[in-house]
Amino acid sequence: AASSTRGPHCEELPRAPTTMANNAQAIESLSQAIQNGSDDPAVVTHACRRGVSPNAVRRTGWPLLMHAVDCQKPRQAEELIKQGANIDLQEEGEGKSALFVAAWKGFLTV
């Protein structure tokens, strides 16, 4: 069951259409793994080694780091940062950062 503290961008994601570029599919696959899996940082490491940028932006406009923070995955968020994620990268539209999301929700471990 989903935690009530999970944010609006941590919802069930539709499968990416097969016509999408491979990188877009890889970004969404990593996004789904962050959302639905354990907080295993190896998932992030593997995706980055396969070409997913740690600064990639999801279809929702949220960078992967914001998504990991929103989904309460501190180890994966830390691995994204180790892989080069820009902690100041902001979402498209509203301009919030991963740090903003963590502070807003009171996540001290993320």
CSV table of N, CA and C in Angstrom, one decimal:
chain,number,residue,atom,x,y,z
A,1,ALA,N,0.8,-1.2,0.0
A,1,ALA,CA,0.0,0.0,0.0
A,1,ALA,C,0.9,1.2,0.0
A,2,ALA,N,0.4,2.3,-0.7
A,2,ALA,CA,1.2,3.5,-0.8
A,2,ALA,C,1.1,4.3,0.5
A,3,SER,N,2.2,4.9,0.9
A,3,SER,CA,2.3,5.7,2.1
A,3,SER,C,1.5,7.0,1.8
A,4,SER,N,0.8,7.5,2.9
A,4,SER,CA,0.1,8.8,2.7
A,4,SER,C,1.0,10.0,2.6
A,5,THR,N,2.3,9.8,2.9
A,5,THR,CA,3.2,11.0,2.8
A,5,THR,C,3.8,11.1,1.4
A,6,ARG,N,3.6,10.1,0.6
A,6,ARG,CA,4.1,10.2,-0.8
A,6,ARG,C,3.4,11.3,-1.5
A,7,GLY,N,4.2,12.0,-2.4
A,7,GLY,CA,3.7,13.1,-3.1
A,7,GLY,C,2.9,12.8,-4.3
A,8,PRO,N,2.4,13.8,-4.9
A,8,PRO,CA,1.5,13.7,-6.1
A,8,PRO,C,2.3,13.1,-7.3
A,9,HIS,N,3.6,13.3,-7.3
A,9,HIS,CA,4.4,12.8,-8.5
A,9,HIS,C,4.9,11.4,-8.2
A,10,CYS,N,4.4,10.7,-7.2
A,10,CYS,CA,4.8,9.4,-6.9
A,10,CYS,C,3.6,8.5,-7.1
A,11,GLU,N,2.9,8.7,-8.2
A,11,GLU,CA,1.7,8.0,-8.5
A,11,GLU,C,2.0,6.8,-9.5
A,12,GLU,N,1.1,5.9,-9.7
A,12,GLU,CA,1.3,4.8,-10.6
A,12,GLU,C,1.5,5.4,-12.0
A,13,LEU,N,2.6,5.0,-12.7
A,13,LEU,CA,2.9,5.5,-14.0
A,13,LEU,C,2.4,4.6,-15.1
A,14,PRO,N,1.9,5.2,-16.2
A,14,PRO,CA,1.6,4.3,-17.3
A,14,PRO,C,2.8,3.8,-18.0
A,15,ARG,N,2.7,2.7,-18.7
A,15,ARG,CA,3.9,2.2,-19.4
A,15,ARG,C,4.2,3.2,-20.6
A,16,ALA,N,5.5,3.4,-20.9
A,16,ALA,CA,5.9,4.2,-22.0
A,16,ALA,C,5.6,3.6,-23.3
A,17,PRO,N,5.1,4.3,-24.3
A,17,PRO,CA,4.8,3.7,-25.6
A,17,PRO,C,6.0,3.2,-26.2
A,18,THR,N,5.9,2.1,-27.0
A,18,THR,CA,7.0,1.5,-27.6
A,18,THR,C,7.7,2.4,-28.7
A,19,THR,N,7.0,3.5,-29.1
A,19,THR,CA,7.6,4.4,-30.1
A,19,THR,C,8.5,5.4,-29.4
A,20,MET,N,8.6,5.5,-28.1
A,20,MET,CA,9.4,6.5,-27.4
A,20,MET,C,10.9,6.1,-27.6
A,21,ALA,N,11.7,7.1,-27.6
A,21,ALA,CA,13.2,6.9,-27.7
A,21,ALA,C,13.6,6.0,-26.5
A,22,ASN,N,14.7,5.2,-26.8
A,22,ASN,CA,15.2,4.3,-25.8
A,22,ASN,C,15.5,5.0,-24.5
A,23,ASN,N,16.1,6.2,-24.6
A,23,ASN,CA,16.5,6.9,-23.3
A,23,ASN,C,15.3,7.3,-22.6
A,24,ALA,N,14.2,7.8,-23.2
A,24,ALA,CA,13.0,8.1,-22.5
A,24,ALA,C,12.4,6.9,-21.8
A,25,GLN,N,12.5,5.8,-22.5
A,25,GLN,CA,12.0,4.5,-21.9
A,25,GLN,C,12.8,4.1,-20.7
A,26,ALA,N,14.1,4.3,-20.8
A,26,ALA,CA,15.0,4.0,-19.7
A,26,ALA,C,14.8,4.9,-18.5
A,27,ILE,N,14.5,6.2,-18.8
A,27,ILE,CA,14.2,7.2,-17.7
A,27,ILE,C,12.9,6.7,-17.0
A,28,GLU,N,11.9,6.4,-17.7
A,28,GLU,CA,10.7,6.0,-17.1
A,28,GLU,C,10.8,4.6,-16.4
A,29,SER,N,11.6,3.7,-16.9
A,29,SER,CA,11.9,2.5,-16.2
A,29,SER,C,12.6,2.7,-14.9
A,30,LEU,N,13.6,3.6,-14.9
A,30,LEU,CA,14.2,3.9,-13.6
A,30,LEU,C,13.2,4.6,-12.7
A,31,SER,N,12.4,5.5,-13.2
A,31,SER,CA,11.4,6.2,-12.4
A,31,SER,C,10.5,5.2,-11.7
A,32,GLN,N,10.1,4.2,-12.5
A,32,GLN,CA,9.2,3.2,-11.9
A,32,GLN,C,9.9,2.3,-10.9
A,33,ALA,N,11.2,2.0,-11.1
A,33,ALA,CA,11.9,1.2,-10.2
A,33,ALA,C,12.1,2.0,-8.9
A,34,ILE,N,12.4,3.3,-9.0
A,34,ILE,CA,12.5,4.1,-7.7
A,34,ILE,C,11.2,4.1,-7.0
A,35,GLN,N,10.1,4.3,-7.7
A,35,GLN,CA,8.8,4.3,-7.1
A,35,GLN,C,8.3,3.0,-6.5
A,36,ASN,N,8.5,1.9,-7.2
A,36,ASN,CA,7.9,0.7,-6.8
A,36,ASN,C,8.8,-0.3,-6.1
A,37,GLY,N,10.1,-0.1,-6.2
A,37,GLY,CA,11.0,-1.0,-5.6
A,37,GLY,C,11.5,-0.6,-4.2
A,38,SER,N,12.5,-1.4,-3.8
A,38,SER,CA,13.2,-1.1,-2.5
A,38,SER,C,14.1,0.1,-2.8
A,39,ASP,N,14.7,0.6,-1.7
A,39,ASP,CA,15.6,1.8,-1.8
A,39,ASP,C,17.0,1.3,-2.2
A,40,ASP,N,17.2,0.4,-3.1
A,40,ASP,CA,18.5,-0.2,-3.5
A,40,ASP,C,19.2,0.8,-4.4
A,41,PRO,N,20.3,1.3,-4.0
A,41,PRO,CA,21.1,2.3,-4.9
A,41,PRO,C,21.6,1.6,-6.1
A,42,ALA,N,21.8,0.3,-6.1
A,42,ALA,CA,22.3,-0.4,-7.3
A,42,ALA,C,21.4,-0.2,-8.5
A,43,VAL,N,20.1,0.0,-8.3
A,43,VAL,CA,19.2,0.2,-9.4
A,43,VAL,C,19.6,1.5,-10.2
A,44,VAL,N,20.0,2.5,-9.4
A,44,VAL,CA,20.4,3.8,-10.0
A,44,VAL,C,21.7,3.7,-10.7
A,45,THR,N,22.7,3.0,-10.0
A,45,THR,CA,24.0,2.8,-10.6
A,45,THR,C,23.9,2.1,-11.9
A,46,HIS,N,23.1,1.0,-11.9
A,46,HIS,CA,22.9,0.2,-13.2
A,46,HIS,C,22.4,1.1,-14.3
A,47,ALA,N,21.3,1.9,-14.0
A,47,ALA,CA,20.7,2.7,-15.0
A,47,ALA,C,21.7,3.8,-15.5
A,48,CYS,N,22.4,4.4,-14.7
A,48,CYS,CA,23.4,5.4,-15.1
A,48,CYS,C,24.5,4.8,-15.9
A,49,ARG,N,24.9,3.6,-15.6
A,49,ARG,CA,25.9,2.9,-16.4
A,49,ARG,C,25.4,2.6,-17.8
A,50,ARG,N,24.1,2.4,-17.9
A,50,ARG,CA,23.4,2.1,-19.2
A,50,ARG,C,23.1,3.4,-19.9
A,51,GLY,N,23.4,4.6,-19.4
A,51,GLY,CA,23.3,5.8,-20.2
A,51,GLY,C,22.2,6.7,-19.7
A,52,VAL,N,21.5,6.4,-18.6
A,52,VAL,CA,20.5,7.3,-18.1
A,52,VAL,C,21.2,8.4,-17.3
A,53,SER,N,21.0,9.7,-17.6
A,53,SER,CA,21.6,10.8,-17.0
A,53,SER,C,21.0,10.9,-15.6
A,54,PRO,N,21.8,11.2,-14.6
A,54,PRO,CA,21.3,11.4,-13.2
A,54,PRO,C,20.5,12.7,-13.2
A,55,ASN,N,20.6,13.6,-14.2
A,55,ASN,CA,19.9,14.8,-14.3
A,55,ASN,C,18.6,14.7,-15.2
A,56,ALA,N,18.3,13.5,-15.5
A,56,ALA,CA,17.2,13.2,-16.5
A,56,ALA,C,15.9,13.8,-15.8
A,57,VAL,N,15.0,14.2,-16.7
A,57,VAL,CA,13.7,14.8,-16.3
A,57,VAL,C,12.6,13.8,-16.7
A,58,ARG,N,11.7,13.5,-15.8
A,58,ARG,CA,10.6,12.6,-16.2
A,58,ARG,C,9.6,13.3,-17.0
A,59,ARG,N,8.6,12.6,-17.6
A,59,ARG,CA,7.5,13.2,-18.4
A,59,ARG,C,6.7,14.2,-17.6
A,60,THR,N,6.7,14.0,-16.3
A,60,THR,CA,6.0,14.9,-15.4
A,60,THR,C,6.7,16.3,-15.2
A,61,GLY,N,7.9,16.4,-15.7
A,61,GLY,CA,8.7,17.6,-15.5
A,61,GLY,C,9.6,17.6,-14.3
A,62,TRP,N,9.5,16.5,-13.5
A,62,TRP,CA,10.3,16.4,-12.3
A,62,TRP,C,11.6,15.6,-12.6
A,63,PRO,N,12.8,16.2,-12.2
A,63,PRO,CA,14.0,15.4,-12.3
A,63,PRO,C,14.0,14.2,-11.4
A,64,LEU,N,14.8,13.2,-11.8
A,64,LEU,CA,14.8,11.9,-11.1
A,64,LEU,C,15.1,12.1,-9.6
A,65,LEU,N,16.0,13.0,-9.3
A,65,LEU,CA,16.3,13.3,-7.9
A,65,LEU,C,15.1,13.7,-7.1
A,66,MET,N,14.3,14.6,-7.7
A,66,MET,CA,13.1,15.0,-7.0
A,66,MET,C,12.1,13.8,-6.8
A,67,HIS,N,12.1,13.0,-7.8
A,67,HIS,CA,11.2,11.8,-7.7
A,67,HIS,C,11.6,10.9,-6.6
A,68,ALA,N,13.0,10.6,-6.5
A,68,ALA,CA,13.5,9.8,-5.4
A,68,ALA,C,13.2,10.4,-4.1
A,69,VAL,N,13.4,11.7,-3.9
A,69,VAL,CA,13.1,12.3,-2.6
A,69,VAL,C,11.6,12.2,-2.3
A,70,ASP,N,10.7,12.5,-3.3
A,70,ASP,CA,9.3,12.4,-3.1
A,70,ASP,C,8.8,11.0,-2.7
A,71,CYS,N,9.5,10.0,-3.3
A,71,CYS,CA,9.1,8.6,-3.0
A,71,CYS,C,9.8,8.1,-1.7
A,72,GLN,N,10.5,9.0,-1.0
A,72,GLN,CA,11.2,8.6,0.2
A,72,GLN,C,12.2,7.5,0.0
A,73,LYS,N,13.1,7.7,-1.0
A,73,LYS,CA,14.2,6.8,-1.3
A,73,LYS,C,15.5,7.5,-1.1
A,74,PRO,N,16.0,7.6,0.2
A,74,PRO,CA,17.2,8.4,0.5
A,74,PRO,C,18.4,7.8,-0.1
A,75,ARG,N,18.5,6.4,-0.1
A,75,ARG,CA,19.7,5.8,-0.6
A,75,ARG,C,19.8,6.0,-2.2
A,76,GLN,N,18.7,5.9,-2.8
A,76,GLN,CA,18.7,6.1,-4.3
A,76,GLN,C,18.9,7.6,-4.6
A,77,ALA,N,18.4,8.5,-3.8
A,77,ALA,CA,18.7,9.9,-4.0
A,77,ALA,C,20.2,10.2,-3.8
A,78,GLU,N,20.7,9.6,-2.8
A,78,GLU,CA,22.2,9.8,-2.6
A,78,GLU,C,23.0,9.2,-3.7
A,79,GLU,N,22.6,8.1,-4.3
A,79,GLU,CA,23.3,7.5,-5.4
A,79,GLU,C,23.2,8.4,-6.7
A,80,LEU,N,22.0,9.0,-6.9
A,80,LEU,CA,21.8,9.9,-8.0
A,80,LEU,C,22.8,11.1,-7.9
A,81,ILE,N,23.0,11.6,-6.6
A,81,ILE,CA,23.9,12.7,-6.4
A,81,ILE,C,25.3,12.2,-6.6
A,82,LYS,N,25.7,11.0,-6.2
A,82,LYS,CA,27.0,10.5,-6.4
A,82,LYS,C,27.3,10.3,-7.9
A,83,GLN,N,26.2,10.0,-8.7
A,83,GLN,CA,26.4,9.8,-10.1
A,83,GLN,C,26.4,11.2,-10.9
A,84,GLY,N,26.2,12.3,-10.1
A,84,GLY,CA,26.3,13.6,-10.7
A,84,GLY,C,25.0,14.4,-10.8
A,85,ALA,N,24.0,14.0,-10.2
A,85,ALA,CA,22.7,14.8,-10.2
A,85,ALA,C,23.0,16.1,-9.6
A,86,ASN,N,22.4,17.1,-10.3
A,86,ASN,CA,22.5,18.5,-9.8
A,86,ASN,C,21.4,18.7,-8.8
A,87,ILE,N,21.9,19.0,-7.5
A,87,ILE,CA,20.9,19.1,-6.4
A,87,ILE,C,20.0,20.4,-6.6
A,88,ASP,N,20.5,21.3,-7.4
A,88,ASP,CA,19.8,22.6,-7.6
A,88,ASP,C,18.8,22.5,-8.8
A,89,LEU,N,18.8,21.4,-9.6
A,89,LEU,CA,18.0,21.3,-10.7
A,89,LEU,C,16.5,21.4,-10.3
A,90,GLN,N,15.8,22.2,-11.0
A,90,GLN,CA,14.4,22.5,-10.7
A,90,GLN,C,13.4,21.9,-11.6
A,91,GLU,N,12.2,21.6,-11.1
A,91,GLU,CA,11.2,21.0,-12.0
A,91,GLU,C,10.8,22.0,-13.0
A,92,GLU,N,10.3,21.5,-14.1
A,92,GLU,CA,9.8,22.4,-15.2
A,92,GLU,C,8.5,23.0,-14.7
A,93,GLY,N,8.4,24.3,-14.9
A,93,GLY,CA,7.1,25.0,-14.5
A,93,GLY,C,7.2,25.7,-13.2
A,94,GLU,N,7.2,25.0,-12.1
A,94,GLU,CA,7.1,25.7,-10.8
A,94,GLU,C,8.4,26.1,-10.2
A,95,GLY,N,9.5,25.5,-10.6
A,95,GLY,CA,10.8,25.8,-10.1
A,95,GLY,C,11.2,25.3,-8.8
A,96,LYS,N,10.6,24.2,-8.3
A,96,LYS,CA,10.9,23.6,-7.0
A,96,LYS,C,12.1,22.7,-7.3
A,97,SER,N,12.9,22.5,-6.2
A,97,SER,CA,14.1,21.6,-6.3
A,97,SER,C,13.8,20.4,-5.4
A,98,ALA,N,14.7,19.4,-5.5
A,98,ALA,CA,14.6,18.2,-4.6
A,98,ALA,C,14.8,18.7,-3.1
A,99,LEU,N,15.6,19.6,-2.8
A,99,LEU,CA,15.8,20.1,-1.5
A,99,LEU,C,14.5,20.7,-1.0
A,100,PHE,N,13.8,21.5,-1.8
A,100,PHE,CA,12.5,22.1,-1.5
A,100,PHE,C,11.5,21.0,-1.1
A,101,VAL,N,11.4,20.0,-1.9
A,101,VAL,CA,10.5,18.9,-1.7
A,101,VAL,C,10.8,18.2,-0.3
A,102,ALA,N,12.1,17.9,-0.1
A,102,ALA,CA,12.5,17.3,1.2
A,102,ALA,C,12.2,18.1,2.4
A,103,ALA,N,12.5,19.4,2.3
A,103,ALA,CA,12.2,20.3,3.4
A,103,ALA,C,10.7,20.5,3.6
A,104,TRP,N,9.9,20.6,2.5
A,104,TRP,CA,8.5,20.8,2.6
A,104,TRP,C,7.8,19.7,3.3
A,105,LYS,N,8.3,18.4,3.0
A,105,LYS,CA,7.7,17.3,3.6
A,105,LYS,C,8.3,16.9,4.9
A,106,GLY,N,9.4,17.6,5.3
A,106,GLY,CA,10.0,17.2,6.6
A,106,GLY,C,10.8,16.0,6.6
A,107,PHE,N,11.3,15.6,5.4
A,107,PHE,CA,12.2,14.4,5.3
A,107,PHE,C,13.6,14.7,5.7
A,108,LEU,N,14.0,14.4,6.9
A,108,LEU,CA,15.3,14.7,7.4
A,108,LEU,C,16.4,13.7,6.9
A,109,THR,N,16.0,12.5,6.5
A,109,THR,CA,16.9,11.5,6.0
A,109,THR,C,17.1,11.6,4.5
A,110,VAL,N,16.4,12.3,3.8
A,110,VAL,CA,16.5,12.4,2.3
A,110,VAL,C,17.4,13.6,2.0
